[in-house]
Coordinates of C-alpha atoms and ligand atoms in Angstrom, one line a residue:
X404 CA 75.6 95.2 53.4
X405 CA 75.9 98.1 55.8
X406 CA 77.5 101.0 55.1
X407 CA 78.3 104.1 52.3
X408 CA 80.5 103.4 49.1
X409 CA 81.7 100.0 47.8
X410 CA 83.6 98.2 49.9
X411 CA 87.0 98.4 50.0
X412 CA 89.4 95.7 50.9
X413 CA 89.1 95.1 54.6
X414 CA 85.3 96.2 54.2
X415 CA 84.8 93.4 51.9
X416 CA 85.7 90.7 55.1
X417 CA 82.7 91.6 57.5
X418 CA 78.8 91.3 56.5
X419 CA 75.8 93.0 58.6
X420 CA 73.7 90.1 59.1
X421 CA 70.1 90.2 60.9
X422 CA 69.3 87.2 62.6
X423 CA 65.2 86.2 63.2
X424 CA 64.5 89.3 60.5
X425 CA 62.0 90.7 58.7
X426 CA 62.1 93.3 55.7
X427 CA 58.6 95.2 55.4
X428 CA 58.1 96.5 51.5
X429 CA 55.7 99.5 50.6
X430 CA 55.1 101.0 46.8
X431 CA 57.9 98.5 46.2
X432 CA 60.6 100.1 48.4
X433 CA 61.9 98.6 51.2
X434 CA 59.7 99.9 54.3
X435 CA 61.4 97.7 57.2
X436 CA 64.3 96.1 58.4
X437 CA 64.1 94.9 61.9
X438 CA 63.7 91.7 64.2
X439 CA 60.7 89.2 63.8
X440 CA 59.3 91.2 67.4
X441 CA 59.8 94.7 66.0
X442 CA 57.8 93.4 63.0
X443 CA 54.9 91.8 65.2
X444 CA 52.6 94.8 65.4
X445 CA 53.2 96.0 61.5
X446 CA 50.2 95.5 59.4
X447 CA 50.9 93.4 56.2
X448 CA 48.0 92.9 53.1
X449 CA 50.3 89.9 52.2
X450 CA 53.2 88.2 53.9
X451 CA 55.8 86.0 52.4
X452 CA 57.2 83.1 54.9
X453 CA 60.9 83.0 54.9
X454 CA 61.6 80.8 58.0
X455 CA 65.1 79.3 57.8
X456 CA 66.1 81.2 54.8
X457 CA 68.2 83.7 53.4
X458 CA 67.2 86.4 52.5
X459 CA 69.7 88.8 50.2
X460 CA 69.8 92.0 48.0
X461 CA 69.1 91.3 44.4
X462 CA 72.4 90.0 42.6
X463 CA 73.7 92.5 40.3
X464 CA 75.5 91.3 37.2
X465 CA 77.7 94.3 36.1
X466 CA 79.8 92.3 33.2
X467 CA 77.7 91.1 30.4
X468 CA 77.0 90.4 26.2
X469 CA 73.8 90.3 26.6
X470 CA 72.2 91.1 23.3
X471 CA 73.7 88.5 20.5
X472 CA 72.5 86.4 18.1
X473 CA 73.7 82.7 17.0
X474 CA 76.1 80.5 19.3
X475 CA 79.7 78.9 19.1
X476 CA 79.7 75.7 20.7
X477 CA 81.2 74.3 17.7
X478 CA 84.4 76.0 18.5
X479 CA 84.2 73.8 22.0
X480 CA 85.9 70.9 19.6
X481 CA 88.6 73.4 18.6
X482 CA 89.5 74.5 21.9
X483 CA 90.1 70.8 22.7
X484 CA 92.0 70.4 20.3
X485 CA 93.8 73.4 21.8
X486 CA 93.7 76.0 19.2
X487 CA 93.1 78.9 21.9
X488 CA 91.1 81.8 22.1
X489 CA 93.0 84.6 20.1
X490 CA 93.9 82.2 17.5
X491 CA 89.8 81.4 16.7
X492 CA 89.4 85.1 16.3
X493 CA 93.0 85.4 14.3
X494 CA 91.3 82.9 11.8
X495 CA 87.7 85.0 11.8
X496 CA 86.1 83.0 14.0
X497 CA 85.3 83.8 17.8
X498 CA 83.8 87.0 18.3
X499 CA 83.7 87.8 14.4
X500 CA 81.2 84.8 13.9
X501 CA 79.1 86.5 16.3
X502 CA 79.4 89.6 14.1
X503 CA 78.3 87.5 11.6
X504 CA 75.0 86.1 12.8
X505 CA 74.2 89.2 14.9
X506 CA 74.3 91.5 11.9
X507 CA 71.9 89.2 9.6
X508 CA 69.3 88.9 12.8
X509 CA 66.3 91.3 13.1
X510 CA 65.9 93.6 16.2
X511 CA 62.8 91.5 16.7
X512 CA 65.1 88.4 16.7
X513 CA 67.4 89.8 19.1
X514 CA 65.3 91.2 21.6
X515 CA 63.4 87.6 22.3
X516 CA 66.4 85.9 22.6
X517 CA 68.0 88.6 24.8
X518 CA 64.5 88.0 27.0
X519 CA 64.8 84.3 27.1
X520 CA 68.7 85.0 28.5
X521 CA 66.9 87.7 31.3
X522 CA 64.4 85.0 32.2
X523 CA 66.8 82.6 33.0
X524 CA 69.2 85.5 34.9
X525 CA 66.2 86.7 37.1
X526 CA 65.2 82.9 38.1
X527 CA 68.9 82.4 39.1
X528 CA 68.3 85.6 41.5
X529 CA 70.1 88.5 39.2
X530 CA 67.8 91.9 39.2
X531 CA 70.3 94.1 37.9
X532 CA 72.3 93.5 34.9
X533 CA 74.9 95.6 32.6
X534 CA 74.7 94.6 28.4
X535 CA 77.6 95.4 26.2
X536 CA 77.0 95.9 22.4
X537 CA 80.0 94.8 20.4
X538 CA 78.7 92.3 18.0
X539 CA 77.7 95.0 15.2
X540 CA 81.6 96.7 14.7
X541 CA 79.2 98.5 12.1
X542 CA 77.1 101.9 12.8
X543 CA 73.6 99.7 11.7
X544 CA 74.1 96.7 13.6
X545 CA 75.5 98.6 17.1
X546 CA 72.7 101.0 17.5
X547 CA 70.1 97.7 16.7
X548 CA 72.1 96.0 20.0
X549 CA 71.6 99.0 21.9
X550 CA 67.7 99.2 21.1
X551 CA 68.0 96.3 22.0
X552 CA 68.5 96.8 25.4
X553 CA 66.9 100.5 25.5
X554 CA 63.6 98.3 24.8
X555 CA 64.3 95.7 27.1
X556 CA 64.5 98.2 30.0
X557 CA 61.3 98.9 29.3
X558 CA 59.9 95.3 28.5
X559 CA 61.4 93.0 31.3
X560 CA 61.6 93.4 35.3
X561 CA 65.5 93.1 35.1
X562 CA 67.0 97.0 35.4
X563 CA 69.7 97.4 32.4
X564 CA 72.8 99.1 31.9
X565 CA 74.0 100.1 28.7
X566 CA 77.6 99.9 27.8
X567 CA 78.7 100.4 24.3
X568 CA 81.6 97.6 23.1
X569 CA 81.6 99.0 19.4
X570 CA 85.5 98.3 19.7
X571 CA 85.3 94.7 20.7
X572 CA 86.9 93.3 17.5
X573 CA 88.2 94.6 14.4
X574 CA 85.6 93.6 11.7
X575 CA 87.0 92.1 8.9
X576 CA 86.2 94.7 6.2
X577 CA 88.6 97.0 8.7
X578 CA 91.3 94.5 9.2
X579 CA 94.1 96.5 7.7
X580 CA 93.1 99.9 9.5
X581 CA 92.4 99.3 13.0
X582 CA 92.7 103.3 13.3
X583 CA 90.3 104.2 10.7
X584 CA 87.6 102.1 12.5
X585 CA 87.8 103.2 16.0
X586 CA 87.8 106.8 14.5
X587 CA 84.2 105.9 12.7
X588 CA 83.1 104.5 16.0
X589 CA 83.9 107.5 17.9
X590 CA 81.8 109.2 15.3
X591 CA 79.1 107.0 16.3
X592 CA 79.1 108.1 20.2
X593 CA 77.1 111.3 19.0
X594 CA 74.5 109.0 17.9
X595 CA 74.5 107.2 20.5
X596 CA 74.8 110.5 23.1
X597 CA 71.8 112.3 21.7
X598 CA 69.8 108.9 21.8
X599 CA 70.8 108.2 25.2
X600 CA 71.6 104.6 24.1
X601 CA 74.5 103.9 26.1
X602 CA 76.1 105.2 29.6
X603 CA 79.3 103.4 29.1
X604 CA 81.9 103.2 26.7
X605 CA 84.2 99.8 26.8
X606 CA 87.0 98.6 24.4
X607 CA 88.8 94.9 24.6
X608 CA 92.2 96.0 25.0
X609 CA 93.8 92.6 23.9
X610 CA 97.0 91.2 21.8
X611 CA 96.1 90.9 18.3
X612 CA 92.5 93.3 18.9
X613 CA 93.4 96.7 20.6
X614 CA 97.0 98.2 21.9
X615 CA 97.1 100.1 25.0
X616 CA 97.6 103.3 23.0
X617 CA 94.6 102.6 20.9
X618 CA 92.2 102.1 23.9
X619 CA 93.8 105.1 26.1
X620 CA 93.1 107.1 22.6
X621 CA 89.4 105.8 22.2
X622 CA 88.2 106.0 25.8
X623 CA 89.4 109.2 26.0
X624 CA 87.2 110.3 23.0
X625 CA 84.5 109.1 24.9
X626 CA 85.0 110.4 28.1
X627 CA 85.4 114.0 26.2
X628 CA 82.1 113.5 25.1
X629 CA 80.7 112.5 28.2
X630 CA 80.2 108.8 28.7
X631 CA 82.0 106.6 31.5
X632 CA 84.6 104.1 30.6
X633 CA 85.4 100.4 31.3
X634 CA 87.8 98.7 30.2
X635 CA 88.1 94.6 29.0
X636 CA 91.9 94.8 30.4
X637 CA 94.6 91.6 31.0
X638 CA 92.2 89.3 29.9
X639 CA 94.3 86.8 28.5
X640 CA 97.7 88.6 27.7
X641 CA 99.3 91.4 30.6
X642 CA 99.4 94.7 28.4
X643 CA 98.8 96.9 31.0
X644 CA 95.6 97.5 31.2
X645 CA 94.9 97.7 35.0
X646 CA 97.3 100.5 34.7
X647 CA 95.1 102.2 32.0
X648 CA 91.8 101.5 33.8
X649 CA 93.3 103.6 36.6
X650 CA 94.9 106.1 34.6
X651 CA 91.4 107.0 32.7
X652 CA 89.6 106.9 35.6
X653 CA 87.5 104.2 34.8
X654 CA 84.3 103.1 36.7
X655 CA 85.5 99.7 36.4
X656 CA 89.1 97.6 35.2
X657 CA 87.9 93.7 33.9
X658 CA 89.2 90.6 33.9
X659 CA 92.9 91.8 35.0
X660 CA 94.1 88.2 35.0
X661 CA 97.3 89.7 33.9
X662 CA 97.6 92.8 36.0
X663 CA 100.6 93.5 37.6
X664 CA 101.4 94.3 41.3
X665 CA 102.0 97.8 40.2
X666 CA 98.4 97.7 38.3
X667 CA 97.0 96.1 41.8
X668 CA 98.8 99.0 43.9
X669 CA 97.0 101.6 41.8
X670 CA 94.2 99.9 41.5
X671 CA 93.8 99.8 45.3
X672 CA 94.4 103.5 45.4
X673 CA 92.1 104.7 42.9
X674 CA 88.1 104.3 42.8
X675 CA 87.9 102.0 39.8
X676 CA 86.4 98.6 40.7
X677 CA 87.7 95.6 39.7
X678 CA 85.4 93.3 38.4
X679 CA 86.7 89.9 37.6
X680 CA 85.2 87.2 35.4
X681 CA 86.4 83.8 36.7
X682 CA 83.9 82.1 34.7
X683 CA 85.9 83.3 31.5
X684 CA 89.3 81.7 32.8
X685 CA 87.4 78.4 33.8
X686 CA 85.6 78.1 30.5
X687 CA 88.9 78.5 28.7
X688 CA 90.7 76.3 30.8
X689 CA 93.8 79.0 31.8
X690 CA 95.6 77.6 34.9
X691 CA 95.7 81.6 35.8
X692 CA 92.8 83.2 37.3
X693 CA 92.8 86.9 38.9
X694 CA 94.6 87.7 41.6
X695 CA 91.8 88.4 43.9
X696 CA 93.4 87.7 46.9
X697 CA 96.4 90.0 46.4
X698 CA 93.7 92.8 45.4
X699 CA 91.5 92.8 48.4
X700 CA 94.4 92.4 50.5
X701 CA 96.3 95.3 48.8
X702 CA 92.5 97.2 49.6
X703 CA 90.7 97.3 46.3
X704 CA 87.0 97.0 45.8
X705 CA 86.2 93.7 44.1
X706 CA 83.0 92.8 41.9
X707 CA 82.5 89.2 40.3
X708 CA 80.4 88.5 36.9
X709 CA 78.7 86.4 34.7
X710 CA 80.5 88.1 31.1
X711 CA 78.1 86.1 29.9
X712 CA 78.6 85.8 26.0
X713 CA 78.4 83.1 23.6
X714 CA 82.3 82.4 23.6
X715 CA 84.3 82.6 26.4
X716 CA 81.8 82.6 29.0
X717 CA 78.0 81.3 27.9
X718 CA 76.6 81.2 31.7
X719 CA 73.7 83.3 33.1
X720 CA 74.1 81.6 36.5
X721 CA 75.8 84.1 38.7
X722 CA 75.5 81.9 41.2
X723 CA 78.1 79.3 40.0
X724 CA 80.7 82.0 39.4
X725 CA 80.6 82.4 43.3
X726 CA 81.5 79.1 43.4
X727 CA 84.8 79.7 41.0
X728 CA 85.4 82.2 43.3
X729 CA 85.3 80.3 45.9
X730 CA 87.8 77.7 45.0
X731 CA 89.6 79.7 42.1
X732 CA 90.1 83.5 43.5
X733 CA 90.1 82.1 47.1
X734 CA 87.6 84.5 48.3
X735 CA 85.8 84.3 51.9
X736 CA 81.5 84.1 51.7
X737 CA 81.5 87.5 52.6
X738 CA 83.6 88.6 50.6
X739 CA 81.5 87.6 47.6
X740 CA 78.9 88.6 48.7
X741 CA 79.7 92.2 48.8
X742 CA 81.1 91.1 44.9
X743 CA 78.1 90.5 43.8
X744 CA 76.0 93.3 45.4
X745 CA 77.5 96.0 46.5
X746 CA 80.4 96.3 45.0
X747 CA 78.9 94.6 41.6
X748 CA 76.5 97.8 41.7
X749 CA 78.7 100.6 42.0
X750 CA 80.8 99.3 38.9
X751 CA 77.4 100.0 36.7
X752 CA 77.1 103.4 38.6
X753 CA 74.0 102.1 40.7
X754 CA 75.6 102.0 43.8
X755 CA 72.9 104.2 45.3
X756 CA 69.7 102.1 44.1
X757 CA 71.1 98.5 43.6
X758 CA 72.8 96.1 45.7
X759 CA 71.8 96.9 49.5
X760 CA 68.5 96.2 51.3
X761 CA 67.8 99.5 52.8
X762 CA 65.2 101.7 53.9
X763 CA 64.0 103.8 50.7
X764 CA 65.7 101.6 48.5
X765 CA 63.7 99.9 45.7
X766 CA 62.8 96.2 47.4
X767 CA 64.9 93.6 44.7
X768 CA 65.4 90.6 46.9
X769 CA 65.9 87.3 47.0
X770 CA 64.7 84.5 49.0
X771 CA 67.1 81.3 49.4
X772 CA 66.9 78.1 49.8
X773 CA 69.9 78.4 52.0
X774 CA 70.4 78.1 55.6
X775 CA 72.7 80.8 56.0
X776 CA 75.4 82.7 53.2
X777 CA 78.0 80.6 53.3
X778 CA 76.0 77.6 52.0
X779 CA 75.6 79.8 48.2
X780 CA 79.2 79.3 46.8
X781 CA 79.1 75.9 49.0
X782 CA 76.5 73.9 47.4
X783 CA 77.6 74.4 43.3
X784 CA 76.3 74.4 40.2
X785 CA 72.6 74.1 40.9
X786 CA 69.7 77.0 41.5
X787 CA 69.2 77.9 45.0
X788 CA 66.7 80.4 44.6
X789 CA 63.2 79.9 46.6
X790 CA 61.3 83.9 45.1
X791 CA 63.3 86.7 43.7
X792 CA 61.1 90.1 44.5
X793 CA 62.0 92.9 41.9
X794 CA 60.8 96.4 43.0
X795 CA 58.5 94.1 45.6
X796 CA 57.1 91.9 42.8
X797 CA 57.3 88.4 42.7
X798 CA 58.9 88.1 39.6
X799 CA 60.5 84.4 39.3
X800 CA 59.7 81.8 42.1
X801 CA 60.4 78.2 42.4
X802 CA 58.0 75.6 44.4
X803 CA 60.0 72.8 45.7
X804 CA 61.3 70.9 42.7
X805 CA 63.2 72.8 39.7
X806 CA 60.0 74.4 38.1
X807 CA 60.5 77.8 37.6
X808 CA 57.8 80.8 37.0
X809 CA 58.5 83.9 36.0
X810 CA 56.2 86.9 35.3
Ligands
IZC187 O1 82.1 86.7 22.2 O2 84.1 86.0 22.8 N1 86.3 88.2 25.7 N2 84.9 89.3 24.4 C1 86.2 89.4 25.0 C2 84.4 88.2 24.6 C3 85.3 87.4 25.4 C4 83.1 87.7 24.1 C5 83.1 86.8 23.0
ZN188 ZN1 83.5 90.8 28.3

């Protein structure tokens, strides 16, 4: 992944690729890059084999609900029955039964099972990972979620983003006044400001959760108080929210299932990065997925994501949603490659330290079991990683069958 910026459309079809390589890592930076005979006279105190493997930048996960307590998988028997997504949440279910279990769990509770979800995200070869609150939709509960992850930056290899998603829903007790409660959660960006709990500010801009006007209103708050915005946009219904994403300026638009060609022509134009979820269309069975083709062609920068969550999306394996790519967006190898590095990065505003093997940058890589980088979104639905390295640490490694260590 050569080169300054994310890449952009055309940029996203070609990848640098060293043949016969070798990456040399000091203090746990990346020291090296050069052919197997530039490396022959470097001195090494340890060296790792990687002989007819790939080797690739750390995959950076810039969509996720991390930090959640409870799961839904008895709703999997509704949605069979085809009662869809909006309507589970219409009747208090969905996201609100999240709400539910996540406000009577401990931060202590929380925190392990957020670890145990890491664990599993690092041994499928993700180093860097963004984690939305958004299952509190109270003051108490939010700033637990986003300890939550303040701790955990602290406690696990994985480097964290915090974004805060206190208008994911509107919690029962607000259901009448929509207004009243984004205006207390704008209250709560102060908090969250002087604690330096969060450096994003998101909002699911969705029929039947929050209008257009509501999120333009809300994210502007926060940008006036000095946080980036993202934006959960044309998930499921097209509201306009690519449009919005633009407008405001925001780091990234998501989902945009529904955008429109004018949101894709703005989109293309502007410097937000569109980070689509495919996962989330295949887990809820929508014939529609993103038009990713009509994006990169039009010249935007795409990411791809997990949005791992317990309802629309419960995958940490970042891995398969290359393969949904794959088939679904009909995007090339190298294109999602740079989706998931690159590109993935720069949506979290970590552009410059995540997503590229470079000299000076900090050494997260991964070791495959892979011939070459087309074999990833090829060979579907199982674990392909051989050692993940984060900062130059082995930190998840796996020894022929599927046993997996981390440290
Ligand atoms: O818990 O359902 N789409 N938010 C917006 C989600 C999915 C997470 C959930
Ligand atoms: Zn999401």
């Amino acid at each position: 992944m050569e080169g300054d910026g994310p890449a952009k459309g055309e940029q996203m079809k070609t990848l640098s690729v060293l043949e016969q390589a070798a990456v040399g890592i000091r203090d746990g930076k990346v020291a090296f890059i050069g052919t197997m005979e530039e490396a022959a006279s470097l001195q090494a105190d340890k060296v790792i084999d990687a002989k007819g493997k790939l080797v690739t930048p750390g995959l950076v996960d810039p969509h996720t609900h991390l930090v959640f307590a409870g799961s839904r998988e008895h709703e999997m028997a509704l949605k069979q029955q085809g009662v869809p997504y909006l309507e589970i949440l219409k009747r208090g279910g969905g996201i609100l039964s999240t709400v539910q279990a996540t406000r009577e769990a401990s931060e202590e509770e929380l925190l392990e099972k957020a670890k145990f979800h890491l664990n599993r995200m690092i041994s499928y070869g993700t180093t860097t990972v963004e984690a939305k609150s958004g299952y509190g939709l109270d003051e108490e509960t939010e700033l637990k979620q986003l300890r939550v992850v303040k701790r955990l930056q602290g406690e696990h290899p994985i480097d964290l983003v915090s974004t805060f998603l206190g208008a994911h829903a509107i919690p029962t007790e607000y259901k009448e006044e929509p207004d009243r409660f984004l205006a207390n959660m704008i209250v709560l960006l102060d908090i969250i400001k002087k604690e330096e709990l969060a450096e994003f500010v998101d909002i699911f801009c969705e029929t039947g959760v929050f209008t257009v006007e509501q999120s333009r209103a809300f994210l502007q708050a926060a940008k006036a108080k000095g946080f980036d915005v993202k934006i959960h946009a044309d998930e499921i219904d097209p509201l306009g929210g690519t449009e919005l994403a633009v407008e405001l300026e925001a780091k990234s638009g998501d989902h945009l299932v529904g955008a429109s060609e004018r949101g894709i022509q703005l989109l293309a134009q502007s410097n937000t990065i569109a980070v689509l979820l495919p996962g989330t269309s295949f887990y809820l069975g929508k014939e529609k997925y993103a038009k990713a083709r009509e994006m990169i062609d039009a010249g935007a920068a795409v990411a791809l994501s997990t949005d791992f969550n317990p309802g629309s999306s419960p995958t940490e394996n970042l891995q398969l949603i290359m393969s949904i790519a794959a088939l679904k967006l009909k995007m090339t190898p190298e294109e999602i490659w740079h989706a998931v590095t690159v590109n993935a990065a720069y949506a979290i505003n970590r552009g410059e330290e995540a997503g590229r093997i470079a000299i000076g940058r900090k050494a997260d890589i991964v070791i495959w079991d892979a011939p070459n980088y087309a074999y990833i979104p090829y060979h579907y639905g199982v674990n392909h990683v051989r050692t993940v390295l984060k900062a130059g640490n082995v930190v998840a490694e796996r020894s022929g069958g599927d046993a997996v260590f981390v440290s």
